[in-house]
XYZ file of C-alpha atoms in Angstrom:
472
model
C 28.090 1.504 28.246
C 27.349 -1.173 25.644
C 28.010 -0.505 21.950
C 24.847 -1.071 19.962
C 24.636 -3.649 17.175
C 22.638 -6.682 16.714
C 24.461 -9.103 18.945
C 21.983 -11.892 18.543
C 21.404 -14.408 15.748
C 18.551 -16.706 15.244
C 18.660 -20.297 14.064
C 16.377 -21.441 11.331
C 12.663 -21.163 12.041
C 10.970 -24.185 13.620
C 7.703 -25.452 12.521
C 4.757 -23.032 12.416
C 3.759 -21.889 15.904
C 7.225 -22.287 17.316
C 9.561 -19.483 18.291
C 12.934 -18.210 17.179
C 15.840 -19.461 19.293
C 18.253 -16.871 20.483
C 21.922 -17.779 20.178
C 23.493 -14.710 21.822
C 21.976 -12.147 24.235
C 21.078 -8.786 22.775
C 22.391 -5.638 24.543
C 19.816 -3.551 26.134
C 19.214 0.153 26.060
C 18.261 3.118 23.770
C 19.711 4.795 20.734
C 21.113 8.297 21.447
C 23.689 9.195 18.892
C 24.150 9.867 15.168
C 27.022 10.558 12.748
C 30.481 9.322 13.362
C 29.566 8.284 16.877
C 28.352 4.720 17.281
C 24.743 4.371 18.411
C 24.708 3.430 22.018
C 22.192 1.737 24.250
C 21.860 2.459 27.837
C 18.532 2.381 29.674
C 19.945 3.841 32.960
C 20.018 7.262 31.521
C 16.343 7.575 31.571
C 15.527 5.465 34.623
C 14.091 8.372 36.469
C 11.855 9.476 33.633
C 8.591 11.068 34.787
C 5.611 8.728 35.096
C 3.786 11.066 32.808
C 6.387 10.551 30.103
C 5.751 9.662 26.492
C 6.324 5.901 27.067
C 3.612 5.883 29.809
C 1.122 7.279 27.300
C 2.088 4.668 24.715
C 1.460 1.785 27.150
C -1.574 3.254 28.807
C -4.586 0.910 28.925
C -6.812 3.181 26.688
C -4.072 3.603 24.025
C -3.197 -0.153 23.960
C -6.834 -1.032 23.711
C -7.353 1.242 20.774
C -4.299 -0.248 19.173
C -5.587 -3.744 19.618
C -8.951 -2.827 18.002
C -7.244 -1.408 14.911
C -4.921 -4.346 14.526
C -7.854 -6.753 14.853
C -9.894 -4.826 12.304
C -7.094 -4.748 9.765
C -6.583 -8.528 10.280
C -3.561 -9.552 8.162
C -1.246 -12.501 7.998
C 0.733 -13.936 10.893
C 4.375 -13.028 11.672
C 7.353 -15.258 12.511
C 5.712 -16.730 15.653
C 2.721 -18.045 13.647
C 0.243 -16.273 15.942
C -3.007 -15.219 14.131
C -5.055 -12.176 14.778
C -7.916 -14.373 16.080
C -5.534 -15.638 18.837
C -4.379 -12.272 19.898
C -7.171 -11.296 22.392
C -6.773 -14.371 24.619
C -2.929 -14.018 24.459
C -3.038 -10.366 25.534
C -5.506 -11.150 28.367
C -2.909 -13.716 29.686
C 0.364 -11.810 28.929
C -0.636 -8.192 28.385
C 0.454 -6.807 31.673
C 3.805 -8.597 31.525
C 4.430 -7.223 28.065
C 3.553 -3.694 29.285
C 5.901 -3.997 32.162
C 8.738 -5.263 29.984
C 8.278 -2.233 27.726
C 8.489 0.108 30.729
C 11.548 -1.721 32.000
C 13.288 -1.440 28.692
C 13.463 -5.232 28.318
C 10.925 -5.808 25.482
C 12.417 -7.439 22.382
C 10.484 -7.278 19.123
C 10.492 -10.431 17.013
C 11.992 -10.266 13.451
C 9.548 -9.486 10.729
C 8.537 -12.110 8.136
C 9.608 -11.178 4.607
C 6.990 -11.464 1.946
C 7.657 -10.461 -1.700
C 4.794 -9.027 -3.754
C 5.036 -8.273 -7.466
C 5.251 -4.577 -8.630
C 3.065 -3.179 -11.395
C 5.494 -4.112 -14.104
C 5.299 -7.754 -12.935
C 9.084 -8.053 -13.255
C 10.419 -6.647 -10.031
C 9.074 -7.381 -6.473
C 8.465 -5.232 -3.417
C 9.579 -6.446 0.045
C 7.008 -6.419 2.740
C 7.927 -7.031 6.372
C 5.087 -8.695 8.376
C 5.558 -8.144 12.208
C 4.029 -10.551 14.760
C 0.473 -9.563 15.813
C 1.750 -8.578 19.255
C 4.437 -6.350 17.780
C 1.804 -4.793 15.550
C -0.226 -3.782 18.453
C 2.831 -2.165 20.115
C 3.807 -0.411 16.865
C 0.196 0.880 16.429
C 0.228 2.109 20.029
C 3.410 4.073 19.323
C 2.072 5.472 16.054
C -1.164 6.647 17.771
C 0.885 8.762 20.276
C 3.401 10.092 17.745
C 0.775 11.113 15.142
C -0.676 14.122 16.868
C 2.765 15.246 17.926
C 4.164 15.219 14.299
C 1.026 16.270 12.601
C 1.854 19.835 13.836
C 5.144 19.649 12.108
C 4.187 17.988 8.860
C 3.885 20.030 5.553
C 0.640 21.046 3.955
C 2.108 19.490 0.802
C 2.297 15.977 2.218
C -0.717 13.717 1.708
C 0.236 10.077 2.382
C -0.706 8.134 5.484
C -2.026 11.100 7.333
C -5.383 11.736 9.044
C -8.038 13.258 6.758
C -5.584 13.341 3.802
C -5.580 11.113 0.756
C -4.428 10.511 -2.737
C -7.434 12.560 -3.969
C -6.093 15.573 -2.161
C -2.665 15.134 -3.700
C -4.158 14.799 -7.178
C -6.362 17.972 -6.600
C -3.385 19.989 -5.417
C -1.361 18.858 -8.382
C -4.059 19.846 -10.739
C -4.218 23.354 -9.184
C -0.413 23.817 -9.637
C -0.718 22.737 -13.320
C -3.666 25.023 -13.872
C -1.725 27.933 -12.389
C 1.062 27.433 -15.065
C 3.424 25.028 -13.370
C 3.262 22.677 -16.292
C 6.695 20.930 -15.806
C 7.584 18.587 -13.006
C 10.448 16.798 -11.445
C 9.085 13.298 -11.054
C 11.294 12.041 -8.241
C 11.904 8.394 -7.666
C 13.627 7.368 -4.413
C 15.153 3.996 -5.033
C 13.874 1.331 -2.669
C 13.083 4.042 -0.180
C 11.637 1.934 2.657
C 14.667 -0.533 2.329
C 17.321 2.110 2.422
C 16.373 4.631 5.060
C 19.418 5.455 7.193
C 18.290 4.374 10.626
C 20.925 6.512 12.421
C 19.650 9.673 10.614
C 16.114 8.715 11.426
C 16.979 8.295 15.061
C 18.652 11.684 15.009
C 15.571 13.358 13.424
C 13.301 11.606 16.017
C 15.407 12.788 18.909
C 14.799 16.461 18.011
C 11.181 16.056 18.980
C 11.061 12.945 21.215
C 12.786 13.681 24.475
C 11.849 10.434 26.197
C 14.834 8.312 25.340
C 12.980 5.101 26.228
C 10.672 5.740 23.283
C 13.613 6.317 20.960
C 15.086 3.011 22.322
C 11.870 1.090 21.659
C 11.589 2.363 18.120
C 15.250 1.634 17.475
C 14.687 -1.964 18.594
C 11.892 -2.350 16.103
C 14.158 -0.990 13.430
C 16.880 -3.411 14.332
C 14.669 -6.473 14.969
C 15.762 -8.155 11.751
C 13.886 -10.070 9.132
C 13.376 -13.764 8.401
C 13.831 -14.702 4.786
C 13.292 -18.300 3.716
C 13.536 -19.403 7.370
C 16.784 -17.653 7.919
C 17.479 -14.582 10.039
C 18.904 -11.375 8.450
C 20.004 -8.247 10.182
C 18.370 -4.905 9.342
C 20.888 -2.227 9.562
C 19.128 -0.064 6.978
C 15.476 0.675 6.165
C 12.109 0.793 7.760
C 10.212 -2.521 7.126
C 7.333 -1.751 4.725
C 4.240 -3.461 6.166
C 4.531 -2.548 9.802
C 2.226 -0.213 11.619
C 5.150 2.209 12.361
C 6.589 2.448 8.850
C 4.142 5.063 7.481
C 4.661 7.696 10.176
C 8.459 7.032 10.356
C 8.723 7.375 6.556
C 6.812 10.713 6.816
C 9.055 11.992 9.719
C 12.079 11.291 7.522
C 10.792 12.796 4.341
C 9.380 15.784 6.308
C 13.033 16.897 6.265
C 12.868 17.037 2.435
C 9.513 18.878 2.626
C 10.948 21.623 4.856
C 13.939 22.039 2.553
C 11.610 22.363 -0.493
C 9.555 25.004 1.276
C 12.527 26.977 2.361
C 13.644 27.028 -1.276
C 10.162 28.219 -2.387
C 9.244 25.304 -4.486
C 5.690 24.003 -5.161
C 5.424 20.319 -4.608
C 3.152 17.455 -3.670
C 4.308 14.396 -1.810
C 2.513 11.206 -1.084
C 4.717 8.920 0.960
C 7.763 8.439 -1.281
C 6.060 9.634 -4.470
C 7.064 13.285 -5.067
C 6.312 15.857 -7.851
C 8.083 19.233 -7.809
C 6.283 21.737 -10.075
C 8.048 24.348 -12.246
C 7.040 26.744 -14.969
C 9.685 25.627 -17.490
C 11.773 22.481 -18.354
C 14.911 24.479 -17.690
C 13.743 25.419 -14.230
C 12.754 21.826 -13.450
C 16.118 20.596 -14.592
C 17.869 23.156 -12.438
C 15.681 22.225 -9.432
C 16.590 18.608 -9.769
C 20.287 19.378 -9.946
C 20.172 21.574 -6.848
C 18.040 19.206 -4.586
C 20.005 16.006 -5.278
C 22.921 16.881 -2.967
C 20.407 17.468 -0.042
C 18.585 14.256 -0.664
C 21.717 12.048 -0.980
C 24.245 14.013 1.129
C 22.062 15.098 4.020
C 19.209 12.500 4.134
C 21.452 9.672 2.931
C 18.716 8.534 0.516
C 19.378 7.134 -3.026
C 17.694 8.766 -6.005
C 16.954 6.474 -8.939
C 18.557 8.466 -11.831
C 16.860 6.336 -14.471
C 13.351 6.738 -13.195
C 13.633 10.207 -11.903
C 12.485 12.428 -14.887
C 11.934 15.994 -15.839
C 8.943 16.272 -18.134
C 5.597 18.024 -18.864
C 3.106 17.227 -16.025
C 0.665 15.666 -18.543
C 3.098 13.042 -19.471
C 3.841 11.611 -15.958
C 1.961 9.026 -13.964
C 1.225 10.056 -10.392
C -0.546 7.738 -7.898
C -2.187 5.951 -10.853
C -3.464 9.161 -12.452
C -2.434 11.448 -15.270
C -3.341 15.006 -16.297
C -4.521 16.545 -19.534
C -5.534 19.940 -20.873
C -8.834 20.694 -22.520
C -10.313 24.118 -23.373
C -7.886 25.858 -21.074
C -8.684 23.645 -18.089
C -6.626 20.902 -16.462
C -8.452 17.474 -16.251
C -7.607 14.256 -14.449
C -7.732 10.922 -16.168
C -6.609 7.383 -15.279
C -3.200 6.555 -16.479
C -3.038 3.877 -19.278
C -0.852 1.617 -17.071
C -3.538 1.730 -14.379
C -6.230 0.799 -16.915
C -4.036 -2.065 -18.141
C -3.541 -3.282 -14.604
C -7.351 -3.124 -13.949
C -8.143 -5.133 -17.123
C -5.576 -7.736 -16.263
C -7.355 -8.225 -12.849
C -10.753 -8.429 -14.433
C -9.358 -10.887 -16.965
C -7.961 -13.070 -14.060
C -11.313 -13.038 -12.267
C -13.192 -13.941 -15.407
C -10.856 -16.618 -16.570
C -12.601 -19.842 -17.746
C -9.987 -21.990 -15.734
C -9.375 -20.234 -12.488
C -11.371 -22.675 -10.435
C -13.711 -20.116 -9.017
C -17.404 -20.785 -8.518
C -19.734 -18.191 -9.982
C -20.822 -16.906 -6.574
C -17.202 -16.433 -5.531
C -16.355 -14.816 -8.880
C -19.229 -12.348 -8.552
C -18.218 -11.410 -4.987
C -14.583 -10.908 -5.880
C -15.425 -8.817 -8.810
C -17.788 -6.760 -6.704
C -15.283 -5.995 -4.125
C -12.607 -5.170 -6.629
C -14.825 -2.867 -8.671
C -15.993 -0.978 -5.555
C -12.480 -0.441 -4.355
C -11.219 0.580 -7.806
C -14.071 3.025 -8.529
C -13.850 4.584 -5.075
C -10.099 5.263 -5.661
C -10.369 6.549 -9.292
C -13.751 8.231 -9.054
C -12.230 11.786 -9.280
C -11.009 10.988 -12.799
C -12.959 11.545 -16.019
C -13.828 7.980 -16.991
C -17.492 7.571 -18.018
C -16.678 6.289 -21.526
C -13.977 4.013 -20.213
C -16.284 2.425 -17.766
C -18.920 1.833 -20.435
C -16.529 0.040 -22.704
C -14.959 -1.842 -19.762
C -18.388 -3.072 -18.730
C -19.244 -4.284 -22.258
C -15.902 -6.258 -22.336
C -16.431 -7.659 -18.828
C -20.011 -8.822 -19.526
C -18.778 -10.649 -22.642
C -16.230 -12.476 -20.596
C -18.721 -13.406 -18.030
C -20.959 -14.839 -20.712
C -18.076 -16.743 -22.096
C -17.434 -18.329 -18.647
C -20.978 -19.495 -18.358
C -20.989 -20.857 -21.928
C -17.920 -22.935 -21.206
C -19.395 -24.218 -17.969
C -22.461 -25.559 -19.774
C -20.218 -27.708 -21.983
C -22.539 -30.313 -23.406
C -25.182 -29.544 -26.029
C -27.933 -30.908 -23.775
C -26.890 -28.564 -20.889
C -26.676 -25.634 -23.214
C -30.118 -26.424 -24.595
C -31.624 -26.668 -21.136
C -29.993 -23.513 -19.833
C -30.915 -21.396 -22.965
C -34.528 -22.506 -22.497
C -34.437 -21.625 -18.830
C -33.256 -18.183 -19.713
C -36.214 -17.565 -22.090
C -35.092 -18.829 -25.515
C -37.696 -20.691 -27.574
C -37.174 -24.348 -27.842
C -36.277 -24.310 -31.596
C -33.880 -21.368 -31.219
C -32.389 -22.844 -28.026
C -31.535 -26.075 -29.894
C -30.146 -24.054 -32.792
C -27.917 -22.000 -30.518
C -26.832 -25.033 -28.397
C -25.511 -26.775 -31.512
C -23.319 -23.767 -32.721
C -19.819 -24.499 -33.772
C -18.522 -21.066 -32.917
C -15.671 -20.590 -30.355
C -16.218 -19.474 -26.736
C -15.213 -15.894 -27.312
C -17.096 -15.473 -30.584
C -20.238 -17.036 -29.058
C -20.054 -14.701 -26.040
C -20.522 -11.710 -28.385
C -23.209 -13.216 -30.462
C -27.047 -12.953 -30.135
C -26.947 -16.565 -28.758
C -25.984 -15.140 -25.273
C -26.579 -11.404 -25.568
C -30.323 -12.126 -25.880
C -30.408 -14.834 -23.105
C -27.657 -13.823 -20.707
C -28.588 -10.076 -20.996
C -27.428 -7.284 -18.739
C -30.246 -7.625 -16.285
C -29.766 -11.287 -16.099
C -26.143 -10.948 -15.320
C -26.998 -8.395 -12.622
C -29.423 -10.919 -11.191
C -26.633 -13.393 -10.881
C -24.844 -11.028 -8.467
C -22.488 -9.275 -10.765
C -21.747 -5.473 -10.329
C -21.015 -3.174 -13.280
C -18.387 -0.296 -13.134
C -20.775 2.271 -14.589
C -23.573 1.437 -12.141
C -21.389 1.746 -9.100
C -19.716 4.913 -10.421
C -23.147 6.585 -10.815
C -23.952 5.496 -7.278
C -20.860 6.977 -5.684
C -20.867 10.166 -7.754
C -24.572 10.931 -7.528
């Protein structure tokens, strides 16, 4: 029996489109143990698995075809092999059956993921994303599709993240109900670098309680241990579930379902969305006691790390949850957008309406339109009519400023103002103003020529208009 461990290293990445070069052969098999025992790999133990086993369902033609459709629809960047989503169909036509057979034989080896760092909300720290190859994304998606209905029967009613027919809106609604019922204090739990620190052996143990097809455990374990490429160099992944893969959402829910069950056994009210967790209590003292009592389970049983600095006990109205916050008015609990989420939105609008970002006006209008639609659809459950009105006024002024700068010369300004309906004498007077860009954008010079309807006619969408449309 071979002892598991990543026994292969990879040399530096070749030019785009090349492949990683193996230096040593990786042991084959499946993960079957947890705790003080070493994880072992041995495919022979399940060689006689029924043809109707779980792995056969995963690699069935219908399931793989559905997985391909979803990966193609989601698009996304290439992995370490350089293959793009547009190249996937032809590749699978030529190699799909061989890949399927290699999975059934236990010989499939996932590629390392490509590490990408994206900034967090504070702009100071970065979040690690692991981008699998497009072929590996199809296989991960196929696994997730089969596991989802199995685990949905086990998951808690208090879990809302990355689950069918559940969303952040449901999590916020449930939270509001708890607060309305008098649970006005919360433990705002922060799991430090959750996706990067999941104990893989513990996860395999939890998976093995439900998944009895050891070949599926083996395949998942190989994805967990596939490694990551950072700046063209291979690094092992002995901890964590790479955030960015198609399997990571359900694997993270499977792991944290252990915490959900423990909280339910203890009789707590809570709402979890992925690794964002609020535990609701009726008093500060109760919340502090709850935090003290649950920490040993999280760190001692699940082997996860709690960020003591960011985990807080506070009034529910003071915390930020999924970009929202709560408030009390006339005995009712309301939902509003958290100030940090508003600041982030305004920073995005400011970037799109910068006078020096190199965008053409059509591209600018299209990007703003997409961003506004996505933002309003996410936050539409919050009370925000007055916020949207003031935001629209500010955004329109920035759009006017962009056009004013683009016109540059006095002659161009004169011509454009006339084309927008200004009388000749007034247009000449406006064109020769010595006011700065921002001051001019808020003056009658542009508010009477580049009016709201004119800006709409140029393809721009306003927050308030779209909000009324989706909430009508």
